Coordinates of C-alpha atoms in Angstrom, one line a residue:
M9 CA 79.8 116.5 73.1
I10 CA 81.2 117.1 76.6
E11 CA 83.6 119.8 75.3
F12 CA 80.8 121.5 73.4
L13 CA 78.5 121.5 76.4
V14 CA 81.2 122.9 78.7
R15 CA 82.1 125.7 76.3
H16 CA 78.4 126.5 75.7
R17 CA 77.2 126.2 79.3
A18 CA 74.1 128.4 79.1
P19 CA 71.7 125.6 77.9
V20 CA 73.1 123.3 80.6
L21 CA 72.6 125.8 83.3
L22 CA 69.0 126.3 82.1
L23 CA 68.6 122.5 82.2
I24 CA 69.8 122.4 85.8
I25 CA 67.4 125.2 86.9
C26 CA 64.5 123.5 85.1
T27 CA 65.4 120.1 86.7
F28 CA 65.1 121.7 90.2
I29 CA 61.9 123.5 89.4
F30 CA 59.9 121.0 87.4
G31 CA 61.4 118.0 89.3
A32 CA 60.2 119.4 92.6
Q33 CA 56.8 120.2 91.1
S34 CA 56.6 116.6 89.7
Y35 CA 57.4 115.2 93.1
V36 CA 54.7 117.2 94.8
D37 CA 52.1 116.3 92.1
L38 CA 52.9 112.6 91.8
P39 CA 50.0 110.5 93.1
R40 CA 50.6 108.6 96.3
E41 CA 49.5 105.0 96.6
N42 CA 49.9 102.2 99.1
F43 CA 50.4 99.5 96.4
P44 CA 50.8 99.7 92.6
D45 CA 47.6 99.5 90.6
V46 CA 48.0 95.9 89.3
K47 CA 45.5 94.3 86.9
I48 CA 44.6 91.0 88.6
P49 CA 43.5 88.3 86.1
F50 CA 40.5 87.3 88.2
V51 CA 36.8 87.6 87.3
M52 CA 34.1 86.9 89.9
V53 CA 30.6 85.7 88.9
T54 CA 28.1 86.2 91.7
T55 CA 24.5 84.9 91.6
P56 CA 22.2 85.6 94.6
Y57 CA 19.4 83.1 95.0
V58 CA 17.7 84.0 98.4
G59 CA 16.3 81.1 100.5
V60 CA 18.0 78.3 98.6
S61 CA 20.2 75.7 100.3
P62 CA 23.9 75.3 99.4
R63 CA 23.3 71.9 97.8
D64 CA 20.6 73.3 95.5
I65 CA 22.7 76.4 94.8
E66 CA 25.5 74.0 93.6
N67 CA 23.2 72.0 91.3
L68 CA 20.9 74.8 90.0
V69 CA 23.3 77.7 89.6
T70 CA 27.0 76.9 90.2
R71 CA 27.3 73.9 87.9
P72 CA 25.6 75.5 84.8
I73 CA 27.9 78.5 85.1
E74 CA 31.0 76.3 85.5
T75 CA 30.0 74.2 82.5
E76 CA 29.5 77.2 80.3
V77 CA 32.7 79.1 81.2
A78 CA 35.0 76.1 81.2
G79 CA 35.9 76.5 77.5
L80 CA 37.2 80.1 77.7
S81 CA 40.6 80.6 76.2
G82 CA 43.3 81.6 78.6
L83 CA 41.4 80.2 81.6
E84 CA 43.8 78.8 84.2
D85 CA 41.6 77.8 87.1
V86 CA 37.9 77.9 88.3
L87 CA 37.1 78.2 92.0
S88 CA 33.5 78.0 93.1
S89 CA 31.7 78.5 96.4
S90 CA 28.0 77.6 96.9
A91 CA 26.6 79.0 100.1
E92 CA 23.1 79.6 101.4
G93 CA 21.5 82.0 99.1
V94 CA 24.5 82.8 96.9
S95 CA 26.8 81.2 94.3
V96 CA 30.3 82.7 93.7
V97 CA 32.4 81.4 90.8
T98 CA 35.9 82.9 90.6
L99 CA 37.8 82.5 87.3
K100 CA 41.6 82.8 87.2
F101 CA 43.1 83.7 83.8
Q102 CA 46.6 83.5 82.6
P103 CA 48.7 86.7 83.4
D104 CA 49.0 87.7 79.7
V105 CA 45.2 87.7 79.1
D106 CA 43.6 91.1 78.5
I107 CA 41.3 91.3 81.5
Q108 CA 38.8 93.6 79.7
D109 CA 38.5 91.1 76.8
A110 CA 38.1 88.2 79.3
L111 CA 35.5 90.1 81.2
Q112 CA 33.3 90.5 78.1
K113 CA 33.7 86.9 77.1
V114 CA 32.7 85.8 80.6
R115 CA 29.6 88.0 80.4
D116 CA 28.6 86.4 77.1
R117 CA 29.0 82.9 78.5
V118 CA 27.1 83.7 81.6
S119 CA 24.2 85.1 79.5
R120 CA 24.0 81.7 77.8
A121 CA 24.2 79.9 81.1
E122 CA 21.3 81.9 82.5
R123 CA 18.9 79.9 80.3
N124 CA 19.6 76.9 82.6
I125 CA 19.3 78.9 85.8
P126 CA 15.9 79.2 87.6
E127 CA 14.0 82.3 86.6
D128 CA 13.4 83.4 90.3
A129 CA 17.2 83.7 90.9
E130 CA 18.5 87.2 90.9
D131 CA 20.6 88.7 88.1
T132 CA 24.1 87.4 87.9
I133 CA 26.9 90.0 88.6
V134 CA 30.1 89.7 86.6
Q135 CA 33.0 91.9 87.8
E136 CA 36.8 92.0 87.8
I137 CA 38.8 92.0 91.0
S138 CA 41.1 95.0 91.3
Y139 CA 43.1 96.7 94.0
S140 CA 41.6 100.0 92.9
D141 CA 38.1 98.8 94.0
I142 CA 39.2 98.5 97.6
P143 CA 38.1 101.6 99.6
I144 CA 41.1 103.7 100.7
M145 CA 39.2 104.6 104.0
F146 CA 35.9 103.9 105.8
I147 CA 34.0 106.7 107.4
N148 CA 31.7 105.3 110.1
I149 CA 28.9 107.5 111.5
A150 CA 27.4 106.5 114.9
G151 CA 25.5 108.0 117.7
D152 CA 22.4 107.9 119.9
A153 CA 20.1 109.0 117.0
D154 CA 17.7 106.8 115.2
E155 CA 19.1 104.7 112.4
T156 CA 17.0 106.5 109.8
V157 CA 18.6 109.8 110.9
L158 CA 22.1 108.3 110.7
K159 CA 21.4 107.1 107.2
E160 CA 20.0 110.5 106.1
L161 CA 23.2 112.2 107.4
A162 CA 25.3 109.6 105.6
E163 CA 23.5 110.1 102.3
D164 CA 24.0 113.9 102.5
L165 CA 27.7 113.3 103.1
Q166 CA 27.9 110.7 100.4
D167 CA 26.7 113.2 97.8
D168 CA 29.5 115.6 98.7
L169 CA 32.2 112.9 98.9
E170 CA 31.3 111.6 95.4
R171 CA 32.0 115.1 94.0
L172 CA 35.6 115.2 95.2
P173 CA 38.3 115.1 92.6
G174 CA 39.7 111.6 92.4
A175 CA 36.7 109.9 94.0
L176 CA 35.3 107.1 91.9
K177 CA 32.4 106.0 94.1
V178 CA 31.3 106.1 97.8
P179 CA 29.3 103.0 98.6
L180 CA 27.0 103.3 101.7
S181 CA 26.2 100.4 104.0
G182 CA 24.2 100.0 107.2
G183 CA 21.1 101.9 108.4
R184 CA 17.5 101.0 107.7
T185 CA 15.6 101.6 104.5
R186 CA 12.1 103.0 104.6
A187 CA 9.5 100.7 103.2
I188 CA 5.7 101.0 102.9
R189 CA 4.1 97.7 103.9
V190 CA 0.7 96.7 102.6
Q191 CA -0.4 94.0 105.1
V192 CA -3.2 92.1 103.3
D193 CA -6.0 90.3 105.3
P194 CA -6.5 86.9 103.6
K195 CA -10.1 86.6 104.9
R196 CA -11.2 90.0 103.5
L197 CA -9.5 89.1 100.2
A198 CA -11.5 85.9 100.0
H199 CA -14.7 87.9 100.9
Y200 CA -14.2 90.2 97.9
E201 CA -13.0 87.3 95.7
L202 CA -9.6 89.0 95.1
S203 CA -6.0 87.8 94.9
L204 CA -2.7 89.4 95.9
R205 CA -1.9 90.0 92.3
D206 CA -5.1 92.2 92.1
V207 CA -3.9 94.3 95.0
S208 CA -0.3 94.7 93.7
D209 CA -1.5 95.5 90.1
A210 CA -3.9 98.2 91.3
I211 CA -1.2 99.9 93.4
G212 CA 1.4 99.6 90.7
N213 CA -0.9 101.0 88.0
E214 CA -1.8 104.1 90.2
N215 CA 1.8 104.8 91.3
V216 CA 2.9 106.4 88.0
N217 CA 3.3 109.9 86.5
V218 CA 1.3 110.1 83.3
P219 CA 2.6 112.4 80.5
G220 CA -0.2 114.6 79.1
G221 CA 1.4 115.8 75.9
E222 CA 2.0 119.3 74.7
V223 CA -0.4 122.3 74.9
T224 CA 0.0 125.5 72.8
A225 CA -1.3 128.7 74.4
K226 CA -0.8 131.9 72.4
R227 CA 3.0 132.2 71.9
A228 CA 4.1 129.5 74.3
N229 CA 4.2 125.7 74.4
F230 CA 3.7 123.8 77.7
L231 CA 4.4 120.2 78.5
V232 CA 1.5 118.6 80.6
R233 CA 2.1 115.8 83.1
I234 CA -0.2 114.2 85.6
P235 CA 1.6 113.5 88.8
G236 CA 0.4 110.2 90.2
E237 CA 3.2 108.9 92.5
F238 CA 2.2 108.3 96.0
A239 CA 3.3 110.8 98.6
T240 CA 1.4 109.6 101.7
V241 CA 0.1 106.4 103.2
D242 CA -3.5 107.7 102.9
E243 CA -3.2 107.9 99.1
I244 CA -2.4 104.2 98.9
Q245 CA -5.3 103.3 101.2
R246 CA -7.7 105.1 98.9
V247 CA -6.6 103.2 95.7
A248 CA -9.6 101.4 94.2
I249 CA -8.9 97.7 93.4
T250 CA -12.2 96.7 91.7
R251 CA -15.9 97.3 91.9
R252 CA -18.4 94.9 93.6
G253 CA -21.9 95.9 92.6
D254 CA -22.3 99.7 92.8
R255 CA -19.5 100.0 95.4
P256 CA -15.7 100.2 94.8
V257 CA -13.3 98.1 96.8
F258 CA -10.4 100.1 98.2
V259 CA -7.0 99.0 99.5
R260 CA -8.1 100.0 103.0
D261 CA -10.9 97.4 102.8
V262 CA -8.6 94.5 102.4
A263 CA -5.3 95.6 103.9
Q264 CA -3.5 97.8 106.4
V265 CA -0.9 100.2 105.0
V266 CA 2.0 100.8 107.4
D267 CA 4.9 103.2 107.0
S268 CA 7.8 101.0 108.2
F269 CA 11.2 99.6 107.2
E270 CA 12.5 96.8 105.0
D271 CA 13.4 93.5 106.8
R272 CA 16.8 93.6 108.3
S273 CA 19.5 91.9 106.3
T274 CA 22.5 93.3 108.3
Y275 CA 23.4 94.9 111.7
S276 CA 26.1 97.5 112.0
R277 CA 27.5 98.9 115.2
M278 CA 30.5 101.0 116.1
N279 CA 31.8 100.5 119.7
G280 CA 28.4 99.1 120.6
R281 CA 26.2 101.8 119.0
P282 CA 24.3 101.6 115.7
S283 CA 26.3 103.0 112.8
V284 CA 26.4 103.7 109.0
S285 CA 29.5 103.2 107.0
L286 CA 30.8 105.0 103.9
G287 CA 33.7 103.5 101.8
V288 CA 35.7 106.0 99.7
V289 CA 37.0 104.4 96.5
K290 CA 39.5 106.4 94.5
R291 CA 40.0 106.6 90.7
A292 CA 43.0 104.8 89.2
G293 CA 46.0 107.2 89.4
A294 CA 44.4 109.6 91.8
N295 CA 46.5 110.9 94.7
I296 CA 45.4 108.9 97.8
V297 CA 46.7 111.5 100.3
E298 CA 44.9 114.4 98.7
L299 CA 41.7 112.5 98.3
A300 CA 41.8 111.3 101.9
T301 CA 42.6 114.8 103.2
S302 CA 39.7 116.3 101.3
A303 CA 37.3 113.5 102.4
K304 CA 38.2 114.2 106.1
K305 CA 37.8 117.9 105.6
V306 CA 34.3 117.5 104.1
T307 CA 33.3 115.0 106.8
A308 CA 34.4 117.4 109.5
E309 CA 32.3 120.2 107.9
H310 CA 29.3 117.9 107.9
A311 CA 29.9 116.7 111.4
A312 CA 29.8 120.3 112.7
L313 CA 26.1 120.4 111.7
W314 CA 25.0 117.0 113.0
P315 CA 22.8 116.5 116.1
K316 CA 24.5 116.3 119.4
G317 CA 25.8 112.8 120.2
V318 CA 26.4 111.8 116.6
E319 CA 30.1 111.4 115.7
Y320 CA 32.3 109.8 113.0
R321 CA 35.4 107.7 113.0
V322 CA 37.9 106.9 110.2
L323 CA 39.0 103.3 109.8
A324 CA 41.4 101.5 107.5
D325 CA 42.9 104.8 106.3
Q326 CA 45.5 103.9 103.7
S327 CA 46.6 107.5 103.3
R328 CA 48.1 107.3 106.8
D329 CA 50.3 104.4 105.7
V330 CA 51.3 106.2 102.5
G331 CA 52.1 109.4 104.4
I332 CA 54.3 107.5 106.9
M333 CA 56.2 105.8 104.0
V334 CA 56.7 109.1 102.2
N335 CA 58.0 110.8 105.4
E336 CA 60.3 107.8 106.1
L337 CA 61.6 108.1 102.6
Q338 CA 62.3 111.8 103.0
N339 CA 64.0 111.2 106.4
N340 CA 66.0 108.3 105.0
M341 CA 67.1 110.4 102.0
I342 CA 68.2 113.2 104.2
L343 CA 70.1 110.8 106.5
A344 CA 71.7 109.0 103.6
L345 CA 72.7 112.3 102.1
M346 CA 74.4 113.3 105.3
L347 CA 76.2 110.0 105.6
V348 CA 77.3 110.0 101.9
V349 CA 78.6 113.6 102.2
S350 CA 80.4 112.7 105.4
V351 CA 82.1 109.7 103.8
L352 CA 83.0 111.9 100.7
I353 CA 84.4 114.6 102.9
F354 CA 86.6 112.1 104.7
F355 CA 88.0 110.7 101.5
M356 CA 87.7 113.5 98.9
G357 CA 87.7 116.8 100.9
V358 CA 85.0 119.4 101.3
R359 CA 84.9 120.9 97.8
N360 CA 84.8 117.7 95.8
S361 CA 82.2 116.1 98.1
L362 CA 79.8 119.0 97.6
F363 CA 79.8 118.4 93.8
V364 CA 79.1 114.7 94.4
A365 CA 76.4 115.5 96.9
L366 CA 74.7 117.8 94.4
A367 CA 74.3 114.8 92.1
I368 CA 71.8 113.2 94.5
P369 CA 69.0 115.8 94.4
L370 CA 69.6 116.4 90.6
S371 CA 69.3 112.7 89.8
M372 CA 66.2 112.3 92.1
L373 CA 64.4 115.3 90.7
M374 CA 65.1 114.3 87.1
S375 CA 63.7 110.8 87.9
M376 CA 60.6 112.4 89.3
M377 CA 60.0 114.2 86.0
V378 CA 60.4 110.9 84.1
F379 CA 58.0 109.1 86.6
S380 CA 55.4 111.8 85.9
L381 CA 55.7 111.4 82.1
M382 CA 55.5 107.6 82.4
G383 CA 52.4 107.8 84.7
I384 CA 54.2 106.0 87.6
T385 CA 52.8 106.7 91.1
L386 CA 54.8 106.9 94.4
N387 CA 53.9 103.6 95.9
M388 CA 55.6 101.2 98.3
V389 CA 57.7 99.5 95.7
V390 CA 58.9 102.8 94.1
L391 CA 59.8 104.3 97.5
F392 CA 61.7 101.2 98.5
S393 CA 63.6 101.3 95.2
L394 CA 64.5 104.9 95.7
I395 CA 66.1 104.2 99.0
L396 CA 67.9 101.2 97.6
V397 CA 69.4 103.2 94.7
L398 CA 70.4 106.2 96.8
G399 CA 73.9 104.9 97.5
M400 CA 74.4 103.8 93.9
L401 CA 73.7 107.0 92.0
V402 CA 76.8 108.8 93.4
D403 CA 79.3 106.4 91.9
N404 CA 79.4 108.1 88.5
A405 CA 79.8 111.5 90.1
I406 CA 82.6 110.3 92.4
V407 CA 84.6 109.0 89.5
L408 CA 84.1 112.0 87.3
V409 CA 84.7 114.7 90.0
E410 CA 87.8 113.0 91.3
N411 CA 89.3 112.8 87.8
I412 CA 88.5 116.4 87.1
Y413 CA 90.1 117.4 90.4
R414 CA 93.2 115.4 89.5
H415 CA 93.5 117.3 86.2
L416 CA 93.1 120.5 88.1
E417 CA 96.0 119.6 90.4
M418 CA 98.1 119.0 87.4
G419 CA 98.0 122.7 86.7
K420 CA 95.2 122.9 84.1
T421 CA 92.5 125.6 84.1
P422 CA 89.1 124.6 85.5
L423 CA 87.7 124.7 82.0
D424 CA 90.3 122.4 80.5
A425 CA 90.3 120.2 83.6
S426 CA 86.5 119.7 83.4
I427 CA 86.7 118.9 79.7
E428 CA 89.7 116.5 79.8
G429 CA 88.7 114.9 83.1
A430 CA 85.1 114.2 81.9
K431 CA 86.2 113.0 78.5
E432 CA 88.8 110.6 80.0
V433 CA 86.3 108.7 82.2
A434 CA 83.1 109.2 80.2
L435 CA 83.3 105.8 78.6
P436 CA 84.2 103.8 81.7
V437 CA 81.4 105.6 83.7
A438 CA 78.8 104.9 81.0
A439 CA 80.0 101.2 80.8
S440 CA 79.7 100.9 84.6
T441 CA 76.2 102.2 84.6
A442 CA 75.3 100.0 81.6
T443 CA 76.4 96.9 83.5
T444 CA 74.2 97.7 86.5
V445 CA 71.3 98.5 84.3
A446 CA 71.8 95.2 82.4
A447 CA 71.7 93.4 85.7
F448 CA 68.2 94.7 86.5
A449 CA 66.8 94.8 82.9
P450 CA 65.8 91.1 82.8
L451 CA 63.5 91.8 85.8
L452 CA 61.4 94.0 83.5
T453 CA 60.2 90.8 81.8
W454 CA 58.9 89.3 85.1
T455 CA 55.5 87.8 84.3
G456 CA 52.4 87.1 86.4
I457 CA 50.7 89.2 89.1
M458 CA 54.0 89.3 91.1
G459 CA 55.8 90.5 88.0
E460 CA 53.4 93.4 87.5
F461 CA 53.7 94.2 91.1
M462 CA 57.5 94.1 91.4
V463 CA 58.4 95.5 87.9
Y464 CA 58.5 99.0 89.4
L465 CA 61.6 98.0 91.3
P466 CA 63.9 97.5 88.3
L467 CA 62.2 100.2 86.4
T468 CA 62.8 102.8 89.2
L469 CA 66.5 101.7 89.5
I470 CA 67.1 102.0 85.8
V471 CA 65.5 105.4 85.5
V472 CA 67.5 106.8 88.5
L473 CA 70.8 105.3 87.3
L474 CA 70.4 106.7 83.8
S475 CA 69.4 110.1 85.4
S476 CA 72.6 109.9 87.4
L477 CA 74.6 109.2 84.3
V478 CA 73.1 112.3 82.6
V479 CA 73.9 114.4 85.6
A480 CA 77.5 113.2 85.8
L481 CA 78.3 113.6 82.1
I482 CA 76.4 116.7 81.3
M483 CA 75.7 118.8 84.4
L484 CA 78.7 118.2 86.7
P485 CA 81.4 119.2 84.1
V486 CA 79.7 122.5 83.6
L487 CA 79.4 123.2 87.3
T488 CA 83.0 122.3 88.0
S489 CA 84.2 124.5 85.2
L490 CA 82.3 127.4 86.8
I491 CA 83.0 126.9 90.5
L492 CA 86.4 125.3 90.8
S493 CA 89.4 127.6 91.2
P494 CA 92.9 127.1 89.6
R495 CA 95.4 125.3 91.8
E496 CA 99.2 125.0 91.7
K497 CA 100.6 121.9 90.1
K498 CA 100.9 119.1 92.6
K499 CA 103.9 116.9 92.9
Q500 CA 103.3 113.4 91.5
V501 CA 104.5 111.6 94.6
E502 CA 103.1 112.6 98.0
E503 CA 105.8 112.7 100.5
N504 CA 103.6 112.6 103.7
P505 CA 100.4 110.7 102.9
K506 CA 97.6 110.4 105.4
A507 CA 97.7 107.7 108.0
F508 CA 94.8 105.9 106.3
L509 CA 96.6 105.8 103.0
R510 CA 99.9 104.6 104.7
A511 CA 98.1 101.7 106.4
Y512 CA 96.3 100.8 103.1
R513 CA 99.6 100.9 101.2
Q514 CA 101.3 98.5 103.7
V515 CA 98.4 96.0 103.5
L516 CA 98.4 96.2 99.7
Q517 CA 102.2 95.6 99.6
W518 CA 102.0 92.6 101.9
A519 CA 99.1 91.1 99.8
I520 CA 101.1 91.5 96.6
R521 CA 104.2 89.9 98.1
H522 CA 102.2 87.0 99.4
R523 CA 99.9 86.4 96.4
F524 CA 99.3 82.7 97.0
T525 CA 98.3 83.2 100.7
T526 CA 96.0 86.1 99.7
S527 CA 94.3 84.1 96.9
F528 CA 93.9 81.0 99.2
S529 CA 92.4 83.1 102.0
T530 CA 89.9 84.7 99.5
V531 CA 88.7 81.2 98.4
I532 CA 88.4 80.1 102.1
I533 CA 86.4 83.2 102.9
L534 CA 84.1 82.6 99.9
I535 CA 83.4 79.0 100.8
G536 CA 83.0 80.0 104.5
S537 CA 80.4 82.5 103.5
F538 CA 78.3 79.9 101.8
V539 CA 78.6 77.5 104.7
G540 CA 77.8 80.2 107.2
Y541 CA 74.7 81.3 105.2
Y542 CA 73.5 77.7 105.0
H543 CA 73.7 77.1 108.7
L544 CA 72.7 80.5 110.0
N545 CA 70.0 81.8 107.6
H546 CA 66.5 82.1 108.9
G547 CA 64.6 81.4 105.7
S548 CA 63.0 83.8 103.3
E549 CA 59.7 85.6 103.2
F550 CA 57.9 88.0 100.8
F551 CA 57.3 90.8 103.4
P552 CA 58.8 91.0 106.9
E553 CA 56.5 90.6 109.9
T554 CA 55.4 94.0 111.2
E555 CA 53.1 95.0 114.1
P556 CA 49.6 95.6 112.6
D557 CA 47.5 98.6 113.4
R558 CA 44.3 97.1 112.3
A559 CA 42.6 93.6 112.0
I560 CA 39.5 91.9 110.7
I561 CA 37.7 89.2 112.7
A562 CA 35.6 86.9 110.5
I563 CA 32.7 85.0 112.2
N564 CA 30.9 82.1 110.5
A565 CA 28.1 80.3 112.2
P566 CA 26.6 77.0 110.9
D567 CA 24.6 77.3 107.7
G568 CA 21.0 78.1 108.4
T569 CA 21.7 80.3 111.5
D570 CA 19.4 83.3 111.4
L571 CA 20.5 86.9 111.6
E572 CA 19.5 87.4 115.2
E573 CA 21.4 84.3 116.5
T574 CA 24.5 85.4 114.5
D575 CA 24.2 88.9 116.0
R576 CA 24.0 87.4 119.5
I577 CA 27.4 85.7 118.9
V578 CA 28.8 89.0 117.5
R579 CA 27.7 90.8 120.7
Q580 CA 29.7 88.3 122.8
V581 CA 32.8 89.1 120.8
E582 CA 32.1 92.8 121.2
E583 CA 32.1 92.4 125.0
I584 CA 35.6 90.8 124.7
L585 CA 36.8 93.7 122.6
L586 CA 35.5 96.3 125.0
A587 CA 37.8 94.8 127.7
E588 CA 40.9 95.1 125.4
K589 CA 42.8 98.3 126.2
E590 CA 44.7 98.2 122.9
V591 CA 41.5 98.3 120.7
E592 CA 40.8 101.9 119.7
T593 CA 37.7 101.5 117.5
Y594 CA 35.8 98.5 116.2
V595 CA 32.9 98.2 113.7
A596 CA 30.8 95.0 113.9
E597 CA 28.7 94.0 110.8
T598 CA 26.4 91.1 111.1
G599 CA 25.1 89.5 107.9
V600 CA 28.3 90.5 105.9
G601 CA 30.8 87.8 105.0
A602 CA 34.6 88.5 105.2
G603 CA 35.8 85.9 102.7
D604 CA 38.6 86.3 100.2
P605 CA 37.0 86.5 96.8
M606 CA 40.2 85.6 95.0
Q607 CA 40.2 82.2 96.8
G608 CA 36.6 81.6 96.0
G609 CA 35.2 82.7 99.3
T610 CA 32.0 84.6 99.7
S611 CA 32.0 88.2 100.9
G612 CA 28.4 89.2 100.2
L613 CA 25.3 89.0 102.4
A614 CA 24.8 85.9 104.6
T615 CA 22.7 85.6 107.7
N616 CA 25.3 83.2 109.3
A617 CA 28.3 85.4 108.7
A618 CA 29.7 88.5 110.3
K619 CA 32.9 90.5 110.4
I620 CA 34.4 92.9 112.9
T621 CA 36.9 95.6 111.7
L622 CA 39.0 97.0 114.4
N623 CA 41.8 99.6 114.8
F624 CA 44.5 99.4 117.4
F625 CA 45.8 102.4 119.3
T626 CA 48.7 104.1 117.5
H627 CA 51.3 106.8 118.5
P628 CA 49.6 110.1 119.1
A629 CA 51.7 111.8 116.4
K630 CA 50.0 109.5 113.9
A631 CA 46.5 110.4 114.9
Q632 CA 44.2 111.4 112.1
L633 CA 41.3 113.9 111.9
G634 CA 38.2 112.2 113.3
D635 CA 40.1 109.4 115.2
I636 CA 38.1 108.1 118.2
P637 CA 38.8 109.5 121.7
R638 CA 40.4 107.3 124.3
R639 CA 38.4 104.4 125.7
E640 CA 37.5 106.2 128.9
D641 CA 35.9 109.1 126.8
S642 CA 34.0 106.6 124.7
R643 CA 32.5 104.8 127.7
Q644 CA 31.4 108.1 129.2
T645 CA 29.6 109.0 126.0

């Protein structure tokens, strides 16, 4: 095969050109993510029951659900949390369970359990836990404007953000919701012998659009409808409830209608000012960098039209982390390429080292095409694996090019040297690659959540190594046959070897003459390595400790604490944060829990809970569009 490809080099040259073009395009188009999209075998069952104590939540809601779901197949563990006004049951399934099938079974069981749950409890929410549901960034809008204005601005921005390619949803939180309050006077109700149900039924029956059917006029048909939805407060006041004698009783006779807001369930502030938050959630497989860039661009366009004093800040921007990792990978690859070429030039000379160095981009670009076909994204694990394999993929090229060059120095033509040199080492090179692939192949069967997370490491290594084998056995012989020039036959014994080779020869000769001493020293070094590692190692950890650029402060007051008292505690924490020079931006949310749902903690609405999300100052070069100005500017504003 090698001889055929070298003698018919046109298809191989076309393959090399296509690898550069389509490989580069695949690298540009590959979605960027912070973490792999892993299916987590957790299902969370949430049942709100406002105004009920934790003990009653446990007996009336949590226990019936636990009893019903306990018999599900593949269920590994059940974690429950009963807090004031909410029940959270987290189901942990075995890793090999189909999460969508488990989700449907849980919904069926919960439907059966709802017969034993009080009717006034709110509808139960069943949802899976997924990394893809975590927003890639939060856009917080704050200013001196009224909260209703902030929410209107956020809703307009929300509509445009949801239209972006790759955006799954953009949930909005904060702000105040308009509500029309009908404040009934009990004495006047008693005077007219009416009840609250009479008032609510009268208003509900009038607040409808009534279809009027179809009317035919000459050559046209018209649909008739009677608009009846209320548009003003005065229309509600003029609704007739009943008739007493010859006089109708209107809503205004028994109640006062006020255009107001719903009762507060949360407070939200950014750097001490009222705020509204938008979370951008991406679709699975979407490019996080492109989506975040588009979202910032759209937000900047909207911000240019906002009232003076209203501004936005971007928090928890995952695209920044991904961008930093991608840039570090590119820099590491360039640096590694320079080091590899320098080492190769030192040992092999300039011409041979260039052929070997060419194998690095060819192998990488070919791997990118394979990643694109397999639907693999550029995430933290894949990027780390690419850096890890960078020094391994040149091994095949070194052996092959050096052997071709040896045949060339024996007086053969470049064509014959490329054929004979490649054929001679093809089997050893393939065997060497196969042993490395075999060492990583068992990791592909790694089970559990960690297995799904880390499986990209052996998969990336195997793809890159096999790509390097293709480059070494197919592409490099064709390139050497074209570029290498004939050389004079070299003497078999080098009379004046380099100083490095002379030193190595002397050490090798001494080791062979003193075989027992060399072997004994090797065993001592091996044992000493184990002893040294036992006494000097510093333990193991999954991820190394790094300096964080963001944090979340969770605040939990005693059960029963009202929203205002919890917010007073939050304001005390905010005063401390204002004095911290390293805090760039913070968003305080009162009435929102910050628990870990995978551990059974509540993360929904709770009057005694709060969380503060804060960003630390970073290097100016990493600043993103919309980042907050320095603390002095913020205080002046």
